[in-house]
């Protein structure tokens, strides 16, 4: 692991002394330097260090100002700051600790003690970094489908509700795609669940290839997937759906097993704005009904619901000539 420290001091001799002491201890691979607080902030923003050593008394921009502004950046709060100064004023010591510094060292300092203090604060910082990394892994794991690596249903529905509320509030476009693999059960029955799992993983990679940053794709359950498309109306949603249908038809599954060839998707689409859709349950219900119509009409097709008077019009995007009305 490569570690770095930032030394902020208007004295070149002091900076060199600190670098020499820490260099002999072999704690850091990289040393950054600044001659006052403002340059120290700029250096911290461009090259976040693992530990900061800062003088207290500097012209124009001192250690107090540096600490106050540093603490406004939440991403830097875990970086420990050691104040190294020539003043032993008790009030200064109390004030810098209250401002967020982790330690206060007066010069001249004992090199061995100084190194020990640096090591102690560095250990705490690295421990917190590891803890945060593990917490993030657990968070990702709790939101992710183990098999496909896509988001799971729970995470998707929470995100979908937030986006739905925003779209309704500001009358923005929002589309939902519900996608089901056609005759996937026969793959499991004929080739086994291991092959079926590999097919699902491949399908997930097809979905992930073209997602925008704001789009969210999830495994809804079994061989069914959902995709949320913010700022996208029916026309755009149909374009996305058609692209996925085409890619699935073109996908050669023999790369998984020589006896497999290809399979297809059926898709249901629902979109905002639509006064009939008042909550996410209705949104999902309409997309799911569209998917059902796609399946019933022969599979390998896309169906969307578009309000027409007091009815919804079902149209099949794969076969544009097919259309019918239903209540």
Coordinates of C-alpha atoms in Angstrom, one line a residue:
X1 CA 0.0 0.0 0.0
X2 CA 1.4 3.4 -1.0
X3 CA 1.1 6.1 1.7
X4 CA 1.5 9.8 1.5
X5 CA 1.7 12.8 3.8
X6 CA 1.2 16.5 3.3
X7 CA 3.5 18.9 5.2
X8 CA 2.3 22.5 5.5
X9 CA 4.8 24.9 7.0
X10 CA 6.2 28.3 6.0
X11 CA 9.6 27.2 7.1
X12 CA 11.6 25.3 4.5
X13 CA 14.0 24.0 7.2
X14 CA 11.1 22.6 9.3
X15 CA 9.6 20.8 6.3
X16 CA 13.0 19.3 5.5
X17 CA 13.5 18.2 9.1
X18 CA 10.1 16.5 9.2
X19 CA 10.7 14.8 5.8
X20 CA 14.1 13.6 7.1
X21 CA 12.7 12.1 10.3
X22 CA 9.7 10.4 8.5
X23 CA 11.9 9.3 5.6
X24 CA 14.2 7.4 7.9
X25 CA 11.2 5.7 9.5
X26 CA 10.0 4.6 6.1
X27 CA 6.4 5.3 6.7
X28 CA 5.5 7.2 3.5
X29 CA 6.2 6.7 -0.2
X30 CA 5.2 10.3 -1.2
X31 CA 5.7 13.7 0.5
X32 CA 3.7 16.7 -0.6
X33 CA 4.7 20.2 0.6
X34 CA 3.0 23.6 1.0
X35 CA 4.2 26.8 2.5
X36 CA 0.9 28.0 3.9
X37 CA -2.7 26.9 4.6
X38 CA -4.2 28.0 1.2
X39 CA -1.6 26.1 -0.8
X40 CA -2.0 23.2 1.6
X41 CA -5.8 23.1 0.9
X42 CA -5.1 23.1 -2.9
X43 CA -2.6 20.3 -2.5
X44 CA -5.1 18.3 -0.3
X45 CA -7.8 18.7 -2.9
X46 CA -5.6 17.6 -5.8
X47 CA -3.7 14.8 -4.0
X48 CA -5.5 13.7 -0.8
X49 CA -2.9 12.4 1.6
X50 CA -3.1 9.8 4.3
X51 CA -1.9 12.2 7.0
X52 CA -1.3 16.0 7.3
X53 CA 1.3 17.7 9.4
X54 CA 0.6 21.4 9.7
X55 CA 2.2 24.4 11.3
X56 CA 0.0 26.6 13.5
X57 CA 1.4 30.1 13.0
X58 CA 1.8 31.0 9.3
X59 CA 1.3 34.4 7.5
X60 CA -2.1 35.1 5.8
X61 CA -3.5 31.6 6.2
X62 CA -2.7 29.8 9.4
X63 CA -3.3 26.4 10.8
X64 CA -6.6 27.4 12.4
X65 CA -8.1 28.5 9.1
X66 CA -6.8 25.4 7.4
X67 CA -8.5 23.1 10.0
X68 CA -11.8 25.0 9.8
X69 CA -12.0 24.8 6.0
X70 CA -10.7 21.2 5.8
X71 CA -13.6 20.1 8.0
X72 CA -16.1 21.5 5.5
X73 CA -15.1 18.7 3.2
X74 CA -16.7 15.6 4.5
X75 CA -14.5 13.3 2.3
X76 CA -11.4 14.6 4.1
X77 CA -12.6 14.4 7.7
X78 CA -10.9 11.1 8.3
X79 CA -7.5 12.4 7.3
X80 CA -5.6 13.0 10.6
X81 CA -3.9 16.4 11.2
X82 CA -0.9 16.8 13.5
X83 CA -0.2 20.4 14.5
X84 CA 3.6 20.9 14.8
X85 CA 4.4 24.4 16.2
X86 CA 6.9 26.3 18.3
X87 CA 4.2 27.7 20.6
X88 CA 3.2 25.7 23.7
X89 CA 0.3 27.9 24.6
X90 CA -2.3 25.8 26.4
X91 CA -5.3 27.7 24.8
X92 CA -3.9 27.1 21.3
X93 CA -3.6 23.4 22.1
X94 CA -7.2 23.2 23.3
X95 CA -8.5 25.2 20.4
X96 CA -6.8 23.2 17.6
X97 CA -8.0 19.9 19.2
X98 CA -11.5 21.4 19.2
X99 CA -11.1 22.4 15.6
X100 CA -10.5 18.8 14.6
X101 CA -6.7 18.2 14.9
X102 CA -5.7 14.8 16.2
X103 CA -2.5 15.9 17.9
X104 CA -0.4 18.8 19.0
X105 CA 3.4 18.6 18.9
X106 CA 5.8 21.4 20.0
X107 CA 9.3 21.9 18.6
X108 CA 12.0 20.9 19.1
X109 CA 10.5 17.4 19.2
X110 CA 12.0 14.1 19.9
X111 CA 12.3 12.2 16.6
X112 CA 11.4 8.8 18.1
X113 CA 8.3 10.2 19.9
X114 CA 7.3 12.1 16.8
X115 CA 7.4 9.0 14.7
X116 CA 5.5 7.0 17.3
X117 CA 2.7 9.6 17.3
X118 CA 2.5 9.6 13.5
X119 CA 2.4 5.8 13.5
X120 CA -0.5 5.8 16.0
X121 CA -2.6 8.2 14.0
X122 CA -1.8 6.5 10.8
X123 CA -3.0 3.2 12.2
X124 CA -6.3 4.6 13.2
X125 CA -6.8 6.2 9.8
X126 CA -6.0 3.0 7.9
X127 CA -8.3 1.0 10.2
X128 CA -11.1 3.4 9.5
X129 CA -10.4 3.2 5.7
X130 CA -10.6 -0.6 5.9
X131 CA -13.8 -0.4 7.9
X132 CA -15.4 2.0 5.4
X133 CA -14.3 -0.3 2.5
X134 CA -15.9 -3.3 4.1
X135 CA -19.0 -1.3 4.9
X136 CA -19.3 -0.3 1.2
X137 CA -18.8 -3.9 0.1
X138 CA -21.6 -5.0 2.4
X139 CA -23.8 -2.2 1.1
X140 CA -23.1 -3.2 -2.5
X141 CA -23.7 -6.9 -1.6
X142 CA -27.0 -6.1 0.0
X143 CA -28.2 -4.3 -3.1
X144 CA -26.9 -6.7 -5.7
X145 CA -28.1 -10.0 -7.2
X146 CA -25.4 -12.5 -6.5
X147 CA -25.8 -14.4 -9.8
X148 CA -25.9 -11.6 -12.3
X149 CA -24.2 -8.7 -10.6
X150 CA -27.3 -6.5 -11.4
X151 CA -29.2 -4.7 -8.7
X152 CA -31.8 -6.7 -6.8
X153 CA -35.5 -6.1 -6.7
X154 CA -35.4 -4.3 -3.3
X155 CA -32.9 -1.7 -4.4
X156 CA -34.6 -1.2 -7.7
X157 CA -38.0 -0.5 -6.2
X158 CA -36.6 2.0 -3.7
X159 CA -34.8 3.8 -6.6
X160 CA -37.8 3.5 -8.8
X161 CA -40.1 5.1 -6.2
X162 CA -37.7 8.1 -5.8
X163 CA -37.5 8.6 -9.6
X164 CA -41.3 8.2 -9.9
X165 CA -42.0 10.8 -7.3
X166 CA -39.6 13.2 -9.0
X167 CA -41.2 12.6 -12.5
X168 CA -44.7 13.1 -11.2
X169 CA -43.8 16.2 -9.2
X170 CA -42.1 17.9 -12.2
X171 CA -44.1 16.2 -15.0
X172 CA -41.0 14.5 -16.4
X173 CA -40.8 11.5 -18.7
X174 CA -40.0 8.1 -17.1
X175 CA -40.2 4.6 -18.6
X176 CA -40.2 1.1 -17.2
X177 CA -39.2 -2.0 -19.2
X178 CA -40.1 -5.4 -17.9
X179 CA -38.2 -8.1 -19.8
X180 CA -38.7 -11.8 -19.7
X181 CA -36.7 -14.5 -21.4
X182 CA -38.8 -16.7 -23.7
X183 CA -39.0 -20.4 -22.9
X184 CA -36.2 -20.1 -20.3
X185 CA -37.7 -23.0 -18.3
X186 CA -36.9 -25.3 -21.2
X187 CA -33.2 -24.4 -21.0
X188 CA -33.1 -25.3 -17.3
X189 CA -35.1 -28.5 -17.9
X190 CA -33.0 -29.7 -20.9
X191 CA -29.5 -28.4 -19.9
X192 CA -29.6 -28.0 -16.2
X193 CA -29.6 -25.0 -13.8
X194 CA -25.9 -24.5 -14.1
X195 CA -26.2 -23.8 -17.9
X196 CA -29.3 -21.7 -17.1
X197 CA -27.4 -19.6 -14.6
X198 CA -24.7 -18.9 -17.2
X199 CA -27.3 -17.8 -19.7
X200 CA -28.7 -15.4 -17.1
X201 CA -25.2 -14.0 -16.5
X202 CA -24.7 -13.5 -20.2
X203 CA -28.0 -11.7 -20.5
X204 CA -27.1 -9.4 -17.6
X205 CA -24.0 -8.4 -19.5
X206 CA -26.1 -7.5 -22.5
X207 CA -28.2 -5.2 -20.4
X208 CA -25.2 -3.6 -18.7
X209 CA -23.5 -2.8 -22.0
X210 CA -25.6 0.3 -23.0
X211 CA -27.0 1.6 -19.8
X212 CA -26.7 5.3 -19.2
X213 CA -25.5 6.5 -15.8
X214 CA -29.0 7.3 -14.7
X215 CA -30.6 4.1 -15.9
X216 CA -31.0 1.2 -13.4
X217 CA -31.3 -2.5 -14.4
X218 CA -32.2 -5.2 -11.9
X219 CA -33.0 -8.8 -11.8
X220 CA -36.7 -8.8 -10.8
X221 CA -36.9 -12.5 -10.2
X222 CA -36.1 -15.7 -12.0
X223 CA -35.6 -14.9 -15.7
X224 CA -37.4 -11.5 -15.5
X225 CA -35.5 -8.2 -15.5
X226 CA -36.5 -4.6 -15.2
X227 CA -35.0 -1.4 -16.5
X228 CA -35.8 2.1 -15.3
X229 CA -35.2 4.8 -17.9
X230 CA -35.4 8.4 -16.5
X231 CA -36.1 11.3 -18.8
X232 CA -37.3 8.8 -21.4
X233 CA -40.8 8.6 -23.0
X234 CA -42.4 5.8 -25.0
X235 CA -40.5 6.4 -28.2
X236 CA -37.1 6.3 -26.5
X237 CA -38.1 3.3 -24.4
X238 CA -39.2 1.4 -27.5
X239 CA -35.9 2.1 -29.1
X240 CA -34.0 0.8 -26.1
X241 CA -36.3 -2.3 -25.9
X242 CA -35.9 -3.0 -29.6
X243 CA -32.1 -2.9 -29.3
X244 CA -32.1 -5.5 -26.5
X245 CA -34.6 -7.7 -28.4
X246 CA -32.3 -7.6 -31.5
X247 CA -29.2 -8.3 -29.5
X248 CA -30.7 -11.3 -27.8
X249 CA -31.8 -12.8 -31.1
X250 CA -28.3 -12.3 -32.5
X251 CA -26.6 -13.7 -29.4
X252 CA -25.0 -17.1 -30.1
X253 CA -25.5 -19.2 -27.0
X254 CA -23.3 -22.0 -28.2
X255 CA -20.4 -20.2 -26.5
X256 CA -22.1 -21.4 -23.3
X257 CA -23.0 -24.9 -24.5
X258 CA -22.7 -26.3 -28.0
X259 CA -26.3 -27.5 -27.9
X260 CA -27.7 -24.0 -27.3
X261 CA -28.3 -21.6 -30.2
X262 CA -30.3 -18.6 -29.3
X263 CA -33.3 -17.3 -27.4
X264 CA -35.6 -14.3 -27.4
X265 CA -37.0 -11.6 -25.2
X266 CA -40.6 -10.5 -24.6
X267 CA -40.9 -6.9 -23.3
X268 CA -43.6 -4.8 -21.7
X269 CA -43.3 -1.0 -21.5
X270 CA -45.1 1.6 -19.5
X271 CA -44.2 5.3 -19.5
X272 CA -44.9 8.7 -17.9
X273 CA -46.5 11.1 -18.3
X274 CA -49.8 9.2 -18.0
X275 CA -52.7 10.3 -15.8
X276 CA -53.7 6.7 -15.3
X277 CA -50.5 6.0 -13.4
X278 CA -50.8 7.4 -10.0
X279 CA -48.3 5.2 -8.1
X280 CA -45.5 2.8 -8.7
X281 CA -47.7 -0.2 -8.1
X282 CA -49.9 0.9 -11.1
X283 CA -46.7 1.6 -13.1
X284 CA -45.4 -1.9 -12.5
X285 CA -48.9 -3.4 -13.1
X286 CA -49.2 -1.7 -16.6
X287 CA -45.7 -2.8 -17.6
X288 CA -46.4 -6.3 -16.4
X289 CA -49.7 -6.5 -18.3
X290 CA -47.9 -5.3 -21.4
X291 CA -45.3 -8.1 -20.9
X292 CA -48.2 -10.6 -20.5
X293 CA -49.7 -9.4 -23.8
X294 CA -46.3 -9.8 -25.5
X295 CA -46.1 -13.4 -24.3
X296 CA -49.7 -14.2 -25.2
X297 CA -49.3 -12.7 -28.7
X298 CA -46.4 -15.1 -29.6
X299 CA -43.3 -13.9 -27.7
X300 CA -40.2 -12.2 -29.1
X301 CA -42.0 -8.8 -29.2
X302 CA -42.5 -5.5 -27.4
X303 CA -45.8 -4.2 -26.1
X304 CA -46.5 -0.8 -24.7
X305 CA -49.6 0.9 -23.3
X306 CA -50.6 4.3 -24.6
X307 CA -53.7 6.0 -23.4
X308 CA -56.4 6.4 -26.1
X309 CA -59.6 7.9 -24.8
X310 CA -60.6 5.7 -21.9
X311 CA -58.7 2.7 -23.1
X312 CA -55.1 1.6 -23.6
X313 CA -53.8 0.7 -27.0
X314 CA -51.5 -2.2 -27.3
X315 CA -49.0 -2.1 -30.1
X316 CA -46.3 -4.6 -30.9
X317 CA -43.0 -2.9 -31.8
X318 CA -41.5 -6.0 -33.4
X319 CA -44.5 -6.3 -35.7
X320 CA -45.7 -2.8 -36.2
X321 CA -48.9 -3.8 -37.9
X322 CA -50.3 -5.6 -34.9
X323 CA -52.5 -3.5 -32.7
X324 CA -55.6 -3.9 -30.6
X325 CA -57.6 -2.1 -27.9
X326 CA -58.5 -3.4 -24.5
X327 CA -59.9 -2.1 -21.2

